[in-house]
PDB file of C-alpha atoms in Angstrom:
ATOM      1  CA  MET K 475     -28.360  38.862  16.631  1.00 50.00           C
ATOM      2  CA  ASP K 476     -31.996  39.732  15.958  1.00 59.00           C
ATOM      3  CA  ASP K 477     -31.530  39.013  12.262  1.00 58.00           C
ATOM      4  CA  ASP K 478     -29.164  36.029  12.777  1.00 67.00           C
ATOM      5  CA  LEU K 479     -26.154  38.063  11.559  1.00 70.00           C
ATOM      6  CA  ASN K 480     -28.040  38.508   8.269  1.00 77.00           C
ATOM      7  CA  THR K 481     -26.211  35.626   6.622  1.00 78.00           C
ATOM      8  CA  PRO K 482     -27.948  35.990   3.227  1.00 83.00           C
ATOM      9  CA  ARG K 483     -26.768  39.597   3.034  1.00 84.00           C
ATOM     10  CA  ALA K 484     -23.238  38.522   4.000  1.00 79.00           C
ATOM     11  CA  TYR K 485     -23.244  35.872   1.254  1.00 82.00           C
ATOM     12  CA  ALA K 486     -24.407  38.514  -1.227  1.00 87.00           C
ATOM     13  CA  ALA K 487     -21.651  40.906  -0.151  1.00 84.00           C
ATOM     14  CA  LEU K 488     -19.050  38.155  -0.389  1.00 82.00           C
ATOM     15  CA  PHE K 489     -20.282  37.162  -3.840  1.00 85.00           C
ATOM     16  CA  LYS K 490     -20.126  40.786  -4.969  1.00 88.00           C
ATOM     17  CA  LEU K 491     -16.570  41.100  -3.627  1.00 83.00           C
ATOM     18  CA  VAL K 492     -15.416  37.873  -5.280  1.00 83.00           C
ATOM     19  CA  LYS K 493     -17.057  38.888  -8.556  1.00 87.00           C
ATOM     20  CA  ALA K 494     -15.323  42.287  -8.486  1.00 84.00           C
ATOM     21  CA  ALA K 495     -11.945  40.713  -7.700  1.00 81.00           C
ATOM     22  CA  GLU K 496     -12.438  38.148 -10.456  1.00 82.00           C
ATOM     23  CA  GLY K 497     -13.320  40.931 -12.894  1.00 81.00           C
ATOM     24  CA  GLY K 498     -10.111  42.744 -11.972  1.00 78.00           C
ATOM     25  CA  LEU K 499      -8.069  39.596 -12.508  1.00 78.00           C
ATOM     26  CA  LYS K 500      -9.700  38.931 -15.885  1.00 80.00           C
ATOM     27  CA  ALA K 501      -8.982  42.508 -16.966  1.00 78.00           C
ATOM     28  CA  ALA K 502      -5.375  42.098 -15.901  1.00 75.00           C
ATOM     29  CA  ARG K 503      -5.124  38.929 -18.011  1.00 75.00           C
ATOM     30  CA  ARG K 504      -6.431  40.841 -20.994  1.00 78.00           C
ATOM     31  CA  GLU K 505      -3.832  43.490 -20.124  1.00 72.00           C
ATOM     32  CA  GLU K 506      -6.446  46.210 -20.207  1.00 64.00           C
ATOM     33  CA  LYS K 507      -5.707  47.233 -16.658  1.00 66.00           C
ATOM     34  CA  ALA K 508      -4.166  45.614 -13.633  1.00 60.00           C
ATOM     35  CA  LEU K 509      -5.650  44.908 -10.245  1.00 65.00           C
ATOM     36  CA  ASP K 510      -3.066  46.649  -8.112  1.00 73.00           C
ATOM     37  CA  ALA K 511      -1.507  44.990  -5.086  1.00 78.00           C
ATOM     38  CA  ALA K 512      -3.340  47.221  -2.604  1.00 82.00           C
ATOM     39  CA  GLN K 513      -6.727  46.348  -4.120  1.00 77.00           C
ATOM     40  CA  ALA K 514      -5.899  42.634  -4.162  1.00 78.00           C
ATOM     41  CA  ALA K 515      -4.707  42.753  -0.556  1.00 83.00           C
ATOM     42  CA  ALA K 516      -7.836  44.634   0.514  1.00 84.00           C
ATOM     43  CA  ALA K 517     -10.113  42.114  -1.222  1.00 80.00           C
ATOM     44  CA  LEU K 518      -8.273  39.173   0.338  1.00 81.00           C
ATOM     45  CA  SER K 519      -8.346  40.798   3.765  1.00 85.00           C
ATOM     46  CA  ALA K 520     -12.085  41.439   3.502  1.00 83.00           C
ATOM     47  CA  MET K 521     -12.727  37.843   2.451  1.00 81.00           C
ATOM     48  CA  GLU K 522     -10.613  36.515   5.328  1.00 82.00           C
ATOM     49  CA  GLU K 523     -12.440  38.731   7.838  1.00 84.00           C
ATOM     50  CA  MET K 524     -15.815  37.555   6.551  1.00 80.00           C
ATOM     51  CA  ASP K 525     -14.592  33.968   6.763  1.00 78.00           C
ATOM     52  CA  GLN K 526     -13.586  34.477  10.408  1.00 79.00           C
ATOM     53  CA  VAL K 527     -17.181  35.419  11.244  1.00 77.00           C
ATOM     54  CA  PHE K 528     -19.193  33.187   8.915  1.00 75.00           C
ATOM     55  CA  GLY K 529     -16.822  30.277   8.116  1.00 75.00           C
ATOM     56  CA  PHE K 530     -17.471  30.449   4.376  1.00 71.00           C
ATOM     57  CA  PHE K 531     -14.275  28.751   3.237  1.00 71.00           C
ATOM     58  CA  TYR K 532     -14.127  25.607   5.329  1.00 65.00           C
ATOM     59  CA  GLU K 533     -13.644  22.172   3.778  1.00 63.00           C
ATOM     60  CA  PRO K 534     -15.589  19.506   5.636  1.00 58.00           C
ATOM     61  CA  GLU K 535     -13.717  16.259   6.078  1.00 55.00           C
ATOM     62  CA  ALA K 536     -15.280  12.927   5.431  1.00 49.00           C
ATOM     63  CA  PRO K 537     -15.698  11.214   8.810  1.00 49.00           C
ATOM     64  CA  TRP K 538     -13.320   8.404   7.847  1.00 44.00           C
ATOM     65  CA  MET K 539     -10.512  10.689   6.659  1.00 47.00           C
ATOM     66  CA  ALA K 540      -7.476  11.275   8.836  1.00 49.00           C
ATOM     67  CA  LYS K 541      -5.696  14.598   9.019  1.00 50.00           C
ATOM     68  CA  PRO K 542      -2.433  14.391   7.037  1.00 47.00           C
ATOM     69  CA  LYS K 543       0.807  14.168   8.984  1.00 46.00           C
ATOM     70  CA  GLN K 544       4.429  13.694   7.960  1.00 47.00           C
ATOM     71  CA  GLY K 545       5.673  10.368   6.567  1.00 47.00           C
ATOM     72  CA  ALA K 546       3.846   7.377   5.092  1.00 45.00           C
ATOM     73  CA  ALA K 547       3.277   5.470   8.326  1.00 46.00           C
ATOM     74  CA  ALA K 548       2.605   8.643  10.317  1.00 45.00           C
ATOM     75  CA  ASP K 549      -0.276   9.408   7.955  1.00 43.00           C
ATOM     76  CA  ALA K 550      -2.283   6.505   9.339  1.00 45.00           C
ATOM     77  CA  SER K 551      -4.897   6.743  12.021  1.00 49.00           C
ATOM     78  CA  ALA K 552      -7.272   4.291  13.641  1.00 40.00           C
ATOM     79  CA  ASP K 553     -10.656   5.671  14.636  1.00 43.00           C
ATOM     80  CA  GLY K 554      -8.968   9.038  15.213  1.00 47.00           C
ATOM     81  CA  VAL K 555      -6.068   7.516  17.177  1.00 48.00           C
ATOM     82  CA  ASP K 556      -2.491   8.117  16.040  1.00 61.00           C
ATOM     83  CA  VAL K 557      -0.411   5.210  14.797  1.00 62.00           C
ATOM     84  CA  ALA K 558       1.680   5.541  17.952  1.00 66.00           C
ATOM     85  CA  ALA K 559      -1.367   4.424  19.972  1.00 70.00           C
ATOM     86  CA  LEU K 560      -1.835   1.238  17.918  1.00 76.00           C
ATOM     87  CA  PRO K 561      -0.429  -2.114  19.047  1.00 79.00           C
ATOM     88  CA  GLY K 562       3.234  -2.497  18.104  1.00 80.00           C
ATOM     89  CA  ASP K 563       2.638  -5.351  15.663  1.00 84.00           C
ATOM     90  CA  VAL K 564      -0.064  -3.369  13.818  1.00 84.00           C
ATOM     91  CA  LYS K 565       2.150  -0.283  13.674  1.00 84.00           C
ATOM     92  CA  GLY K 566       5.001  -2.418  12.295  1.00 86.00           C
ATOM     93  CA  LEU K 567       2.722  -3.905   9.632  1.00 88.00           C
ATOM     94  CA  ILE K 568       1.574  -0.439   8.556  1.00 86.00           C
ATOM     95  CA  GLU K 569       5.199   0.668   8.213  1.00 86.00           C
ATOM     96  CA  SER K 570       6.097  -2.543   6.345  1.00 89.00           C
ATOM     97  CA  ARG K 571       3.179  -2.020   3.972  1.00 90.00           C
ATOM     98  CA  ALA K 572       4.296   1.565   3.304  1.00 87.00           C
ATOM     99  CA  ALA K 573       7.812   0.292   2.541  1.00 89.00           C
ATOM    100  CA  ALA K 574       6.446  -2.426   0.236  1.00 90.00           C
ATOM    101  CA  LYS K 575       4.338   0.138  -1.618  1.00 89.00           C
ATOM    102  CA  ALA K 576       7.322   2.478  -1.932  1.00 87.00           C
ATOM    103  CA  ALA K 577       9.289  -0.428  -3.445  1.00 91.00           C
ATOM    104  CA  LYS K 578       6.280  -1.175  -5.701  1.00 90.00           C
ATOM    105  CA  ASP K 579       6.038  -4.682  -4.250  1.00 91.00           C
ATOM    106  CA  TRP K 580       2.255  -4.790  -4.635  1.00 90.00           C
ATOM    107  CA  ALA K 581       1.914  -8.476  -3.752  1.00 92.00           C
ATOM    108  CA  GLU K 582       3.643  -7.909  -0.390  1.00 93.00           C
ATOM    109  CA  ALA K 583       1.588  -4.764   0.268  1.00 90.00           C
ATOM    110  CA  ASP K 584      -1.606  -6.744  -0.428  1.00 91.00           C
ATOM    111  CA  ARG K 585      -0.462  -9.601   1.828  1.00 93.00           C
ATOM    112  CA  ILE K 586       0.229  -7.145   4.663  1.00 91.00           C
ATOM    113  CA  ARG K 587      -3.150  -5.473   4.111  1.00 90.00           C
ATOM    114  CA  ASP K 588      -4.842  -8.880   4.413  1.00 91.00           C
ATOM    115  CA  GLU K 589      -2.877  -9.601   7.584  1.00 91.00           C
ATOM    116  CA  LEU K 590      -4.019  -6.274   9.045  1.00 88.00           C
ATOM    117  CA  VAL K 591      -7.632  -7.217   8.250  1.00 88.00           C
ATOM    118  CA  SER K 592      -7.164 -10.521  10.089  1.00 90.00           C
ATOM    119  CA  LYS K 593      -5.980  -8.489  13.105  1.00 87.00           C
ATOM    120  CA  GLY K 594      -9.103  -6.309  12.941  1.00 84.00           C
ATOM    121  CA  PHE K 595      -7.826  -3.263  11.027  1.00 83.00           C
ATOM    122  CA  ALA K 596      -8.752  -2.104   7.535  1.00 83.00           C
ATOM    123  CA  VAL K 597      -6.278   0.003   5.565  1.00 82.00           C
ATOM    124  CA  LYS K 598      -7.405   2.479   2.937  1.00 82.00           C
ATOM    125  CA  ASP K 599      -5.164   4.662   0.806  1.00 80.00           C
ATOM    126  CA  ALA K 600      -6.447   8.210   0.410  1.00 75.00           C
ATOM    127  CA  LYS K 601      -5.056  11.421  -1.062  1.00 76.00           C
ATOM    128  CA  SER K 602      -4.264  12.597   2.459  1.00 73.00           C
ATOM    129  CA  GLY K 603      -2.389   9.388   3.309  1.00 75.00           C
ATOM    130  CA  VAL K 604      -3.158   5.999   4.791  1.00 79.00           C
ATOM    131  CA  VAL K 605      -6.354   5.676   6.799  1.00 79.00           C
ATOM    132  CA  VAL K 606      -6.698   2.786   9.239  1.00 80.00           C
ATOM    133  CA  THR K 607     -10.052   1.841  10.729  1.00 79.00           C
ATOM    134  CA  ARG K 608     -11.214  -0.945  12.979  1.00 77.00           C
ATOM    135  CA  VAL K 609     -13.270  -3.651  11.282  1.00 72.00           C
TER     136      VAL K 609
END
């Protein structure tokens, strides 16, 4: 711990490993030589072990993004609270909006979104699903 796990050296080692693995993959594409399965597995294992210590490969979430769940209405959250914890009428509106969007009834989906805003909830569609926040 005296040298703070020597993070710069770890980044350099990881970069060297990734560069070597990439070189092997490029050579395999050119059909000059193949990166054999054992080498690929060893490189992946080394990268995963380094990630366990240093957390290189994390993807930070935007604070307003919900973690994806199953189903259109289940994808919604409100300030980190599951849809199940929302008032019943709000939960029903979220489900109705999802159904309207699935049926491509955009006018109805917009009307429901406006109704949710009047009840104090904003709805935003994201790649990970529907995100509901309090307004």
